[in-house]
């Protein structure tokens, strides 16, 4: 069973700070990596995807990928209370792009 | 509006009574998938489909059936529901899975 591991949290940061979320994965064959945000009682919403080693930035969000160390992270700059949610890391696994394996998520709380 | 529509949103049923959760997408996506989400276990893939009449098992397929007779629809069938199938179910679709899935609003199923 390929695994995706995340700290469950909660991770608490003050408004305006940088929130750092981490994820490790076990399948060295994984090629595609995703971060989803899920508000309580809602469906997961795709924030970013990344394929190549290094950083990918989109607004206040930066995804970082290190395939050699098998980790992917998400940085949220200038955190806002509206960023309070569970963040899910997902990785394609089993050599198939259709099979996305999710971590259990990290609960982020941004305090005003 | 581009969306994945699941019905019903909430369902309470009794053990052994066959049920179908419908899923429809209006984006002409080839790829569709079903997930269940349980506290402490995260999102787990039940089945996925790469195109009409092409489906494959995910990580937790036992007790479920799917069919893909039309591109837009991907129903989830529970032939004989049991209480351990009480969960929050999400349907998802994508035109390129390496760009991630778009999720429906979810179906909360309770089997008593």
Coordinates of N, CA and C in Angstrom, one line a residue, chain A residues 1-2 32 34 36 38 41-46 49 51 88 93 96-105, chain B residues 9 31 33 35 37 40-43 45 48 50 57-59 88 90 97-105:
Chain A
X1 N 0.8 -1.2 0.0 CA 0.0 0.0 0.0 C 0.9 1.2 0.0
X2 N 0.8 2.0 -1.1 CA 1.5 3.3 -1.1 C 0.9 4.3 -0.1
X32 N 3.0 13.0 -10.0 CA 2.2 14.2 -9.9 C 1.8 14.4 -8.5
X34 N -0.3 17.0 -5.5 CA -1.4 17.9 -5.5 C -1.6 18.4 -4.0
X36 N -4.8 20.0 -1.9 CA -6.2 20.4 -1.9 C -6.5 21.0 -0.6
X38 N -9.8 21.7 2.1 CA -11.1 21.3 2.4 C -11.6 22.0 3.6
X41 N -17.1 20.3 6.2 CA -18.4 20.0 5.6 C -18.4 20.2 4.1
X42 N -17.3 20.6 3.5 CA -17.3 20.9 2.1 C -16.4 19.8 1.4
X43 N -16.4 20.0 0.0 CA -15.6 19.0 -0.8 C -14.2 19.6 -0.9
X44 N -13.3 18.7 -1.2 CA -11.9 19.1 -1.5 C -11.8 20.0 -2.7
X45 N -11.0 21.0 -2.6 CA -10.8 22.0 -3.7 C -9.3 22.1 -4.1
X46 N -9.0 21.9 -5.3 CA -7.6 21.9 -5.8 C -7.0 23.3 -5.6
X49 N -0.9 22.0 -8.2 CA -0.2 20.8 -8.5 C 1.2 21.1 -9.0
X51 N 4.9 19.0 -10.6 CA 5.5 17.8 -11.2 C 7.0 17.8 -11.0
X88 N -5.0 18.8 2.2 CA -4.8 17.5 1.8 C -3.7 17.4 0.8
X93 N -0.2 7.3 -7.7 CA 0.5 6.1 -7.2 C 0.2 4.9 -8.0
X96 N 0.0 4.8 -12.0 CA -1.2 5.3 -12.7 C -1.5 6.7 -12.3
X97 N -1.8 7.5 -13.3 CA -2.2 8.9 -13.1 C -3.6 8.9 -12.5
X98 N -4.4 7.9 -12.7 CA -5.8 7.9 -12.3 C -6.0 7.6 -10.8
X99 N -5.0 7.0 -10.3 CA -5.1 6.6 -8.9 C -4.4 7.6 -8.0
X100 N -5.2 8.5 -7.4 CA -4.6 9.5 -6.5 C -4.8 9.0 -5.1
X101 N -3.7 9.0 -4.4 CA -3.7 8.6 -2.9 C -3.6 9.9 -2.1
X102 N -4.4 10.0 -1.2 CA -4.5 11.2 -0.3 C -3.9 10.9 1.0
X103 N -3.2 12.0 1.6 CA -2.9 11.9 3.0 C -4.1 12.2 3.8
X104 N -4.0 12.1 5.1 CA -5.2 12.3 6.0 C -5.4 13.8 6.3
X105 N -4.5 14.6 5.9 CA -4.8 16.0 6.0 C -4.2 16.7 7.2
Chain B
X9 N -27.7 14.3 -1.5 CA -26.7 14.8 -0.6 C -26.6 14.1 0.7
X31 N -12.1 11.1 -17.2 CA -11.8 10.4 -16.0 C -12.7 10.7 -14.9
X33 N -14.0 9.3 -10.8 CA -13.6 8.5 -9.6 C -14.5 8.6 -8.5
X35 N -14.6 8.4 -4.2 CA -13.8 8.3 -2.9 C -14.8 8.2 -1.8
X37 N -14.7 9.2 2.5 CA -13.9 9.9 3.5 C -14.4 9.6 4.9
X40 N -10.2 10.0 10.6 CA -9.0 9.2 10.9 C -8.4 8.4 9.8
X41 N -9.2 8.2 8.7 CA -8.7 7.4 7.6 C -8.5 8.2 6.3
X42 N -9.1 9.4 6.3 CA -8.9 10.3 5.1 C -9.7 9.9 3.9
X43 N -9.3 10.3 2.8 CA -10.0 10.0 1.5 C -9.4 8.8 0.9
X45 N -9.8 5.9 -2.3 CA -10.4 5.7 -3.6 C -11.1 4.4 -3.7
X48 N -12.3 3.9 -10.1 CA -12.1 5.0 -11.0 C -12.4 4.5 -12.5
X50 N -11.6 5.4 -16.7 CA -10.7 6.1 -17.6 C -11.5 6.6 -18.8
X57 N -10.5 -0.9 -10.1 CA -10.7 -0.8 -8.6 C -9.7 0.1 -8.0
X58 N -10.1 0.8 -7.0 CA -9.2 1.6 -6.2 C -8.7 0.8 -5.0
X59 N -8.6 1.5 -3.9 CA -8.0 0.9 -2.7 C -9.1 0.1 -1.8
X88 N -18.8 9.5 4.1 CA -19.0 10.7 3.2 C -18.4 10.3 1.9
X90 N -17.5 11.0 -2.1 CA -17.3 12.1 -3.1 C -17.1 11.5 -4.5
X97 N -5.9 13.9 -15.5 CA -5.8 13.6 -14.1 C -4.5 14.1 -13.5
X98 N -3.5 14.3 -14.4 CA -2.3 14.9 -13.9 C -2.5 16.4 -13.6
X99 N -3.7 16.9 -13.9 CA -4.0 18.3 -13.4 C -5.0 18.2 -12.2
X100 N -5.3 17.0 -11.7 CA -6.1 16.9 -10.5 C -7.5 16.7 -10.8
X101 N -8.3 16.3 -9.8 CA -9.7 16.0 -9.9 C -10.5 17.2 -9.4
X102 N -11.7 17.4 -10.0 CA -12.7 18.3 -9.5 C -13.7 17.4 -8.7
X103 N -14.0 17.8 -7.5 CA -14.9 17.0 -6.7 C -16.3 17.5 -6.7
X104 N -17.3 16.6 -6.5 CA -18.7 17.0 -6.3 C -18.8 17.4 -4.8
X105 N -20.1 17.7 -4.5 CA -20.4 18.3 -3.1 C -20.5 17.2 -2.1

